[in-house]
Short mmCIF file of N, CA and C in Angstrom, two decimals:
data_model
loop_
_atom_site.label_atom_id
_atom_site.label_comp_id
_atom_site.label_asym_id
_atom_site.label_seq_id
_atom_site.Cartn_x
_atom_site.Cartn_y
_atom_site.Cartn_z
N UNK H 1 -6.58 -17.49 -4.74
CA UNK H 1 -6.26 -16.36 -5.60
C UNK H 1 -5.02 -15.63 -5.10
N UNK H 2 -5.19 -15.04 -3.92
CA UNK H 2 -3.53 -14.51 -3.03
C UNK H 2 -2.47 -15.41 -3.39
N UNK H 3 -2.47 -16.79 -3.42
CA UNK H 3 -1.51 -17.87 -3.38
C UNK H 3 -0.97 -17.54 -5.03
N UNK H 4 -2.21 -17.59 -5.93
CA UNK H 4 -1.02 -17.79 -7.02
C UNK H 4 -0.60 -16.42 -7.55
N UNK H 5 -1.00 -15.24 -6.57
CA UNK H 5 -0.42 -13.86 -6.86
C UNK H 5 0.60 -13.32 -5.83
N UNK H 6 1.17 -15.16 -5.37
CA UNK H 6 2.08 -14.80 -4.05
C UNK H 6 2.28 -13.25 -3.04
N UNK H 7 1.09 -13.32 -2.74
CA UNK H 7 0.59 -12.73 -1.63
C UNK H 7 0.16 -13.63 -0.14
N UNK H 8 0.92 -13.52 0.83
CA UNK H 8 1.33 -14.26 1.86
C UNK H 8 0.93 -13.06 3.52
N UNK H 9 1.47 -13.65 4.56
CA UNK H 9 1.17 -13.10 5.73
C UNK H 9 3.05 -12.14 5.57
N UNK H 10 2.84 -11.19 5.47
CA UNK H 10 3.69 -10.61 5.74
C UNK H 10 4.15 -9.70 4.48
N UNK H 11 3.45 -9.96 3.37
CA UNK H 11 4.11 -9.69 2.19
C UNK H 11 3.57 -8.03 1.48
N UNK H 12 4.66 -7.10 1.53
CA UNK H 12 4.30 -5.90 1.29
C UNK H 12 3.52 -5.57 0.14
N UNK H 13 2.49 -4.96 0.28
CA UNK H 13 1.97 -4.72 -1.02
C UNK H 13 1.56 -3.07 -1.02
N UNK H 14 1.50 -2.53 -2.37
CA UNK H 14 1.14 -1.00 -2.23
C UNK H 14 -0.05 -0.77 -2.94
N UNK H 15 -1.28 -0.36 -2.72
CA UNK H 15 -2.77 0.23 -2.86
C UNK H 15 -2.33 1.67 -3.90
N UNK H 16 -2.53 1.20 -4.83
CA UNK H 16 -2.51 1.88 -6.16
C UNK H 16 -3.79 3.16 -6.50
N UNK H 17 -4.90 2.59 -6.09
CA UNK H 17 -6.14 3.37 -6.13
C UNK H 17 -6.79 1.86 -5.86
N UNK H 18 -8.43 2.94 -5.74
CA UNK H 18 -9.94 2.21 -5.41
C UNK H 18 -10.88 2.26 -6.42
N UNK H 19 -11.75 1.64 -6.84
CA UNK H 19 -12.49 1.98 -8.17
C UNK H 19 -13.57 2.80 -7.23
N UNK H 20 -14.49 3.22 -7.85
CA UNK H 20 -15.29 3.90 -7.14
C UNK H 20 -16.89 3.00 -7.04
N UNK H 21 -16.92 2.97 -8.80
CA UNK H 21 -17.91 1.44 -9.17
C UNK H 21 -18.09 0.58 -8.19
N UNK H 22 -17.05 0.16 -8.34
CA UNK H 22 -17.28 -1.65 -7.49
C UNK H 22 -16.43 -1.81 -6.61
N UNK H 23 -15.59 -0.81 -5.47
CA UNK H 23 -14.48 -1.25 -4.55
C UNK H 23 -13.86 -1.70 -4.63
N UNK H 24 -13.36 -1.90 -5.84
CA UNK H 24 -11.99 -3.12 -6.31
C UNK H 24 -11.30 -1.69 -6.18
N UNK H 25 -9.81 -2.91 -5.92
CA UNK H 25 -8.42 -2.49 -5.95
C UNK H 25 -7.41 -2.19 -6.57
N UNK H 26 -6.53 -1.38 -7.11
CA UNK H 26 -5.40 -2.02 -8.09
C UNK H 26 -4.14 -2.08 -6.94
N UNK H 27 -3.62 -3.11 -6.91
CA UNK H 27 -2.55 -2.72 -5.87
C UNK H 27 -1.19 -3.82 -6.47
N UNK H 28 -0.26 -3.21 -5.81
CA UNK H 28 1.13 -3.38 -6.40
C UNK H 28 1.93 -4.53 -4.92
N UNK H 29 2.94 -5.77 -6.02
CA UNK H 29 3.13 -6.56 -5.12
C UNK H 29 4.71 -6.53 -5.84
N UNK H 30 5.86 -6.45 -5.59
CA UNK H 30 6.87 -5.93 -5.93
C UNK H 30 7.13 -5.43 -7.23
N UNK H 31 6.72 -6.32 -8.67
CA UNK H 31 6.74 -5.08 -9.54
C UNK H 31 5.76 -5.48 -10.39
N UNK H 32 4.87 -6.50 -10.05
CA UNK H 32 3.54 -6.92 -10.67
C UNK H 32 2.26 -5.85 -10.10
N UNK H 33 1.59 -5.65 -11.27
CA UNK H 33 0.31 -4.77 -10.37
C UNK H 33 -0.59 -5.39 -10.92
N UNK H 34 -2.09 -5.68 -10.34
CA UNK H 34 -3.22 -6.30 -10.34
C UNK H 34 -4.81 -5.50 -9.92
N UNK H 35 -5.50 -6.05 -10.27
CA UNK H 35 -6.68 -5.60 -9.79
C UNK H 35 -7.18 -6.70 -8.45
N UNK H 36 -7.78 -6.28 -7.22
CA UNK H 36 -8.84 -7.16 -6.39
C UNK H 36 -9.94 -6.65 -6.08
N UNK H 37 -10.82 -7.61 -5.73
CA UNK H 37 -12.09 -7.51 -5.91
C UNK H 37 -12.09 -6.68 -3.99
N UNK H 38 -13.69 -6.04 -4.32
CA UNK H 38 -13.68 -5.81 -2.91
C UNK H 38 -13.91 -6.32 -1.54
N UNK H 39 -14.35 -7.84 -2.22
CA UNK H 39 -14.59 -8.78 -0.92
C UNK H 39 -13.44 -9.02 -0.44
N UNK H 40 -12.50 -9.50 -1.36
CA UNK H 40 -11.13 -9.70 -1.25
C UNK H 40 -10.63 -8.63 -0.94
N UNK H 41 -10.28 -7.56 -0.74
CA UNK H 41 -9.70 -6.28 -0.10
C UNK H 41 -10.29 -6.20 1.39
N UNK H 42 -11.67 -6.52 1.56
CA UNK H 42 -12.06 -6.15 3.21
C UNK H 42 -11.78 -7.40 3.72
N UNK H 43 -11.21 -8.64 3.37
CA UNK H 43 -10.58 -9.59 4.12
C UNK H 43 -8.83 -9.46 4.61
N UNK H 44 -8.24 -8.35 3.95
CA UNK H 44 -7.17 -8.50 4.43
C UNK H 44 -6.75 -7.93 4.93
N UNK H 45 -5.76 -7.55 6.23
CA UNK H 45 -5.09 -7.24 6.94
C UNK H 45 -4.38 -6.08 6.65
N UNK H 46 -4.38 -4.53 7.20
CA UNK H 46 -3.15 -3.63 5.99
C UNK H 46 -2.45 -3.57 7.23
N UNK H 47 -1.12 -2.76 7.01
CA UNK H 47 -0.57 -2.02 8.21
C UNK H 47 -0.02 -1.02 7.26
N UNK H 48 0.02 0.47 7.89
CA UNK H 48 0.78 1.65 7.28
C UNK H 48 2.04 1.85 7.75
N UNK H 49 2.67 2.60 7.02
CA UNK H 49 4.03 2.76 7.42
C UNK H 49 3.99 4.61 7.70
#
C-alpha cells in the first residue's frame, strides 16, 4: 500500500488530522493527500521537525 502511494524510508509526509472513530489518518505526501488506516500509522516511523 506505501509502495503504490510512493511512500518510502525517508520520504516526507505531513499528518493532516486523526479520526477520532477509528485512528485513521489523513496525511499529505507532496501534493497528494490520503487517508491511513491505524494499523498502518502505528507501523511507521515519524520524525518532527
Amino acid at each position: 500500500y506505501l509502495d503504490k502511494r510512493n511512500i518510502t524510508i525517508g520520504t516526507k509526509i505531513n499528518v493532516l488530522g486523526k479520526e477520532f472513530f477509528d485512528g485513521s489518518m489523513i496525511i499529505q505526501v507532496g501534493k497528494d493527500q490520503f487517508f491511513i488506516s491505524k494499523k498502518i500509522a502505528e507501523n511507521l516511523y515519524v520524525q518532527t521537525n
